[in-house]
Short mmCIF file of N, CA and C in Angstrom, two decimals:
data_model
loop_
_atom_site.label_atom_id
_atom_site.label_comp_id
_atom_site.label_asym_id
_atom_site.label_seq_id
_atom_site.Cartn_x
_atom_site.Cartn_y
_atom_site.Cartn_z
N UNK A 1298 -9.23 -2.77 -21.19
CA UNK A 1298 -7.96 -2.60 -21.89
C UNK A 1298 -7.32 -3.99 -22.21
N UNK A 1299 -6.84 -4.17 -23.33
CA UNK A 1299 -6.11 -5.35 -23.74
C UNK A 1299 -4.66 -5.22 -23.38
N UNK A 1300 -4.25 -5.88 -22.23
CA UNK A 1300 -2.93 -5.74 -21.74
C UNK A 1300 -2.08 -6.97 -22.02
N UNK A 1301 -2.51 -7.84 -22.86
CA UNK A 1301 -1.85 -9.15 -23.15
C UNK A 1301 -0.46 -8.91 -23.81
N UNK A 1302 -0.14 -7.78 -24.33
CA UNK A 1302 1.19 -7.54 -24.88
C UNK A 1302 2.18 -7.02 -23.83
N UNK A 1303 1.62 -6.85 -22.59
CA UNK A 1303 2.50 -6.42 -21.48
C UNK A 1303 3.59 -7.43 -21.11
N UNK A 1304 4.74 -6.99 -20.97
CA UNK A 1304 5.83 -7.81 -20.53
C UNK A 1304 6.01 -7.79 -19.07
N UNK A 1305 5.52 -8.84 -18.36
CA UNK A 1305 5.66 -8.91 -16.85
C UNK A 1305 6.19 -10.16 -16.48
N UNK A 1306 6.94 -10.09 -15.33
CA UNK A 1306 7.72 -11.23 -14.84
C UNK A 1306 7.21 -11.62 -13.45
N UNK A 1307 7.02 -12.89 -13.28
CA UNK A 1307 6.56 -13.41 -11.99
C UNK A 1307 7.71 -13.89 -11.19
N UNK A 1308 7.83 -13.44 -9.91
CA UNK A 1308 8.88 -13.89 -9.03
C UNK A 1308 8.21 -14.42 -7.78
N UNK A 1309 9.00 -15.08 -6.90
CA UNK A 1309 8.30 -15.68 -5.68
C UNK A 1309 7.77 -14.54 -4.71
N UNK A 1310 8.34 -13.33 -4.90
CA UNK A 1310 7.94 -12.23 -3.96
C UNK A 1310 7.01 -11.24 -4.61
N UNK A 1311 6.69 -11.35 -5.88
CA UNK A 1311 5.78 -10.46 -6.49
C UNK A 1311 5.94 -10.44 -8.07
N UNK A 1312 5.49 -9.29 -8.66
CA UNK A 1312 5.38 -9.18 -10.12
C UNK A 1312 6.20 -7.94 -10.56
N UNK A 1313 7.01 -8.01 -11.56
CA UNK A 1313 7.60 -6.84 -12.13
C UNK A 1313 7.14 -6.63 -13.53
N UNK A 1314 7.07 -5.37 -13.92
CA UNK A 1314 6.56 -5.06 -15.23
C UNK A 1314 7.05 -3.71 -15.72
N UNK A 1315 7.11 -3.47 -16.96
CA UNK A 1315 7.63 -2.25 -17.63
C UNK A 1315 6.46 -1.23 -17.68
N UNK A 1316 6.86 0.12 -17.47
CA UNK A 1316 5.91 1.21 -17.72
C UNK A 1316 6.64 2.20 -18.48
N UNK A 1317 5.83 3.04 -19.12
CA UNK A 1317 6.31 4.23 -19.91
C UNK A 1317 5.52 5.41 -19.38
N UNK A 1318 6.20 6.26 -18.66
CA UNK A 1318 5.58 7.41 -17.99
C UNK A 1318 5.46 8.73 -18.77
N UNK A 1319 4.35 9.33 -18.68
CA UNK A 1319 4.15 10.67 -19.30
C UNK A 1319 3.85 11.61 -18.16
N UNK A 1320 4.90 12.38 -17.74
CA UNK A 1320 4.73 13.25 -16.61
C UNK A 1320 3.88 14.56 -17.00
N UNK A 1321 3.62 15.29 -16.00
CA UNK A 1321 2.78 16.56 -16.24
C UNK A 1321 1.50 16.38 -16.99
N UNK A 1322 0.81 15.22 -16.78
CA UNK A 1322 -0.46 14.95 -17.42
C UNK A 1322 -1.55 15.61 -16.51
N UNK A 1323 -2.76 15.61 -17.05
CA UNK A 1323 -3.84 16.19 -16.33
C UNK A 1323 -4.34 15.31 -15.15
N UNK A 1324 -4.08 14.10 -15.25
CA UNK A 1324 -4.46 13.17 -14.21
C UNK A 1324 -3.54 11.94 -14.12
N UNK A 1325 -3.64 11.16 -12.99
CA UNK A 1325 -2.89 9.91 -12.94
C UNK A 1325 -3.75 8.86 -13.49
N UNK A 1326 -3.19 8.04 -14.50
CA UNK A 1326 -4.07 7.00 -15.12
C UNK A 1326 -3.19 6.09 -15.94
N UNK A 1327 -3.64 4.89 -16.10
CA UNK A 1327 -3.06 3.99 -17.11
C UNK A 1327 -3.93 4.13 -18.39
N UNK A 1328 -3.19 4.58 -19.49
CA UNK A 1328 -3.98 4.87 -20.76
C UNK A 1328 -3.73 3.84 -21.82
N UNK A 1329 -3.04 2.83 -21.57
CA UNK A 1329 -2.90 1.82 -22.57
C UNK A 1329 -1.50 1.15 -22.61
N UNK A 1330 -1.18 0.53 -23.65
CA UNK A 1330 0.13 0.00 -23.82
C UNK A 1330 0.95 0.77 -24.81
N UNK A 1331 2.35 0.75 -24.52
CA UNK A 1331 3.31 1.40 -25.46
C UNK A 1331 4.27 0.27 -25.64
N UNK A 1332 4.09 -0.41 -26.71
CA UNK A 1332 4.95 -1.60 -27.00
C UNK A 1332 4.58 -2.66 -26.02
N UNK A 1333 5.58 -3.07 -25.17
CA UNK A 1333 5.39 -4.07 -24.09
C UNK A 1333 5.29 -3.47 -22.72
N UNK A 1334 5.08 -2.22 -22.73
CA UNK A 1334 4.98 -1.38 -21.34
C UNK A 1334 3.61 -0.83 -21.14
N UNK A 1335 3.19 -0.75 -19.92
CA UNK A 1335 2.00 0.02 -19.58
C UNK A 1335 2.30 1.42 -19.81
N UNK A 1336 1.41 2.17 -20.40
CA UNK A 1336 1.57 3.63 -20.59
C UNK A 1336 0.78 4.35 -19.45
N UNK A 1337 1.58 5.07 -18.67
CA UNK A 1337 1.00 5.73 -17.45
C UNK A 1337 1.21 7.18 -17.52
N UNK A 1338 0.14 7.91 -17.22
CA UNK A 1338 0.18 9.43 -17.10
C UNK A 1338 0.19 9.69 -15.54
N UNK A 1339 1.07 10.71 -15.26
CA UNK A 1339 1.10 11.20 -13.83
C UNK A 1339 1.03 12.71 -13.89
N UNK A 1340 0.40 13.31 -12.99
CA UNK A 1340 0.25 14.79 -12.97
C UNK A 1340 1.55 15.43 -12.47
N UNK A 1341 2.37 14.84 -11.75
CA UNK A 1341 3.59 15.43 -11.25
C UNK A 1341 4.58 15.63 -12.26
N UNK A 1342 5.42 16.68 -12.13
CA UNK A 1342 6.59 16.92 -13.08
C UNK A 1342 7.71 16.03 -12.77
N UNK A 1343 8.59 15.76 -13.79
CA UNK A 1343 9.74 14.93 -13.53
C UNK A 1343 10.91 15.64 -12.82
N UNK A 1344 10.65 16.26 -11.68
CA UNK A 1344 11.60 17.12 -10.98
C UNK A 1344 11.83 16.45 -9.68
N UNK A 1345 13.11 16.23 -9.25
CA UNK A 1345 13.48 15.69 -7.98
C UNK A 1345 12.66 14.46 -7.58
N UNK A 1346 12.45 13.64 -8.49
CA UNK A 1346 11.74 12.32 -8.21
C UNK A 1346 10.28 12.35 -7.94
N UNK A 1347 9.72 13.55 -8.27
CA UNK A 1347 8.18 13.73 -7.99
C UNK A 1347 7.40 12.78 -8.85
N UNK A 1348 7.76 12.61 -10.09
CA UNK A 1348 6.97 11.76 -11.02
C UNK A 1348 7.18 10.23 -10.53
N UNK A 1349 8.36 9.85 -10.07
CA UNK A 1349 8.62 8.55 -9.61
C UNK A 1349 7.71 8.26 -8.35
N UNK A 1350 7.71 9.19 -7.44
CA UNK A 1350 6.90 9.04 -6.22
C UNK A 1350 5.34 9.02 -6.61
N UNK A 1351 5.00 9.75 -7.60
CA UNK A 1351 3.64 9.71 -8.08
C UNK A 1351 3.31 8.39 -8.68
N UNK A 1352 4.18 7.79 -9.38
CA UNK A 1352 4.00 6.41 -9.97
C UNK A 1352 3.84 5.42 -8.88
N UNK A 1353 4.70 5.50 -7.82
CA UNK A 1353 4.67 4.49 -6.71
C UNK A 1353 3.29 4.62 -5.98
N UNK A 1354 2.83 5.83 -5.75
CA UNK A 1354 1.58 6.14 -5.03
C UNK A 1354 0.42 5.66 -5.90
N UNK A 1355 0.55 5.94 -7.19
CA UNK A 1355 -0.57 5.54 -8.13
C UNK A 1355 -0.68 3.95 -8.17
N UNK A 1356 0.38 3.23 -8.26
CA UNK A 1356 0.32 1.83 -8.30
C UNK A 1356 -0.11 1.23 -7.00
N UNK A 1357 0.31 1.82 -5.89
CA UNK A 1357 -0.08 1.37 -4.54
C UNK A 1357 -1.56 1.49 -4.39
N UNK A 1358 -2.14 2.60 -4.90
CA UNK A 1358 -3.62 2.79 -4.83
C UNK A 1358 -4.38 1.83 -5.80
N UNK A 1359 -3.80 1.64 -6.94
CA UNK A 1359 -4.40 0.79 -7.96
C UNK A 1359 -4.50 -0.65 -7.57
N UNK A 1360 -3.40 -1.12 -6.96
CA UNK A 1360 -3.33 -2.54 -6.52
C UNK A 1360 -3.67 -2.74 -4.98
N UNK A 1361 -4.01 -1.61 -4.41
CA UNK A 1361 -4.45 -1.67 -2.96
C UNK A 1361 -3.43 -2.34 -2.09
N UNK A 1362 -2.17 -1.80 -2.22
CA UNK A 1362 -1.08 -2.28 -1.35
C UNK A 1362 -0.33 -1.07 -0.80
N UNK A 1363 0.42 -1.26 0.21
CA UNK A 1363 1.17 -0.21 0.85
C UNK A 1363 2.28 0.26 -0.14
N UNK A 1364 2.61 1.56 -0.10
CA UNK A 1364 3.68 2.11 -0.91
C UNK A 1364 4.97 1.49 -0.74
N UNK A 1365 5.18 0.90 0.43
CA UNK A 1365 6.49 0.17 0.73
C UNK A 1365 6.52 -1.13 -0.03
N UNK A 1366 5.41 -1.57 -0.58
CA UNK A 1366 5.45 -2.86 -1.30
C UNK A 1366 5.59 -2.57 -2.90
N UNK A 1367 5.88 -1.30 -3.21
CA UNK A 1367 6.04 -0.91 -4.64
C UNK A 1367 7.57 -0.55 -4.69
N UNK A 1368 8.25 -1.07 -5.67
CA UNK A 1368 9.75 -0.67 -5.79
C UNK A 1368 9.87 -0.23 -7.27
N UNK A 1369 10.62 0.83 -7.43
CA UNK A 1369 11.12 1.25 -8.76
C UNK A 1369 12.48 0.55 -9.00
N UNK A 1370 12.38 -0.57 -9.83
CA UNK A 1370 13.59 -1.38 -10.01
C UNK A 1370 14.57 -0.71 -10.95
N UNK A 1371 14.24 -0.01 -11.94
CA UNK A 1371 15.07 0.67 -12.90
C UNK A 1371 14.38 1.81 -13.58
N UNK A 1372 15.11 2.79 -14.07
CA UNK A 1372 14.57 3.90 -14.79
C UNK A 1372 14.30 5.10 -13.99
N UNK A 1373 15.08 5.34 -12.87
CA UNK A 1373 14.80 6.46 -11.99
C UNK A 1373 14.88 7.79 -12.72
N UNK A 1374 15.67 7.87 -13.73
CA UNK A 1374 15.74 9.18 -14.52
C UNK A 1374 15.31 8.98 -15.97
N UNK A 1375 14.44 8.07 -16.20
CA UNK A 1375 13.96 7.87 -17.59
C UNK A 1375 12.47 7.69 -17.60
N UNK A 1376 11.81 7.92 -18.74
CA UNK A 1376 10.45 7.73 -18.82
C UNK A 1376 10.07 6.14 -18.90
N UNK A 1377 11.04 5.35 -19.28
CA UNK A 1377 10.90 3.96 -19.30
C UNK A 1377 11.34 3.37 -17.97
N UNK A 1378 10.47 2.62 -17.26
CA UNK A 1378 10.84 2.13 -15.91
C UNK A 1378 10.40 0.77 -15.74
N UNK A 1379 10.88 0.02 -14.76
CA UNK A 1379 10.45 -1.20 -14.31
C UNK A 1379 9.99 -1.07 -12.92
N UNK A 1380 8.73 -1.45 -12.67
CA UNK A 1380 8.06 -1.43 -11.35
C UNK A 1380 7.91 -2.86 -10.82
N UNK A 1381 8.15 -3.03 -9.56
CA UNK A 1381 7.95 -4.34 -8.90
C UNK A 1381 6.92 -4.15 -7.78
N UNK A 1382 5.85 -4.94 -7.80
CA UNK A 1382 4.81 -5.03 -6.74
C UNK A 1382 5.03 -6.29 -5.96
N UNK A 1383 5.40 -6.08 -4.70
CA UNK A 1383 5.67 -7.24 -3.81
C UNK A 1383 4.38 -7.73 -3.10
N UNK A 1384 4.29 -9.10 -3.11
CA UNK A 1384 3.13 -9.68 -2.29
C UNK A 1384 1.86 -9.87 -3.07
N UNK A 1385 1.89 -9.76 -4.30
CA UNK A 1385 0.65 -10.06 -5.17
C UNK A 1385 1.05 -11.25 -6.13
N UNK A 1386 0.08 -11.99 -6.50
CA UNK A 1386 0.25 -13.12 -7.43
C UNK A 1386 -0.25 -12.75 -8.74
N UNK A 1387 -0.01 -13.56 -9.86
CA UNK A 1387 -0.41 -13.25 -11.20
C UNK A 1387 -1.88 -13.07 -11.30
N UNK A 1388 -2.68 -13.89 -10.58
CA UNK A 1388 -4.17 -13.83 -10.69
C UNK A 1388 -4.61 -12.36 -10.19
N UNK A 1389 -4.11 -11.96 -9.04
CA UNK A 1389 -4.50 -10.62 -8.60
C UNK A 1389 -4.11 -9.57 -9.65
N UNK A 1390 -2.91 -9.67 -10.11
CA UNK A 1390 -2.31 -8.68 -11.07
C UNK A 1390 -3.25 -8.61 -12.29
N UNK A 1391 -3.54 -9.79 -12.94
CA UNK A 1391 -4.34 -9.74 -14.13
C UNK A 1391 -5.80 -9.41 -13.85
N UNK A 1392 -6.28 -9.74 -12.81
CA UNK A 1392 -7.69 -9.29 -12.40
C UNK A 1392 -7.80 -7.73 -12.36
N UNK A 1393 -6.80 -7.11 -11.73
CA UNK A 1393 -6.86 -5.62 -11.68
C UNK A 1393 -6.65 -5.05 -13.13
N UNK A 1394 -5.75 -5.57 -13.84
CA UNK A 1394 -5.54 -5.05 -15.24
C UNK A 1394 -6.74 -5.28 -16.08
N UNK A 1395 -7.51 -6.35 -15.87
CA UNK A 1395 -8.76 -6.53 -16.62
C UNK A 1395 -9.82 -5.49 -16.35
N UNK A 1396 -9.73 -4.95 -15.11
CA UNK A 1396 -10.73 -3.87 -14.84
C UNK A 1396 -10.42 -2.45 -15.36
N UNK A 1397 -9.17 -2.33 -15.93
CA UNK A 1397 -8.81 -1.00 -16.40
C UNK A 1397 -9.50 -0.69 -17.80
#
């Protein structure tokens, strides 16, 4: 996947980036870019934070970090969100994106 249009920010404690979520999908997956955001499908519905929790679990699995190291910075009630992954550097981040 060509992720070079992705808007991500590097901070001393990790990486933050935009996602666009499609809830109630058949599976959890990154399916491409939507503008400057990663387009992510999650199987969970957008009810009582289930899709948000599914996003956190999905990114924790994808980047092989604990769920406690994933934060939903903004967009709790929106399909457009900002995710922060703490404790990874830009090289780790881009290496994993290159494998998608």
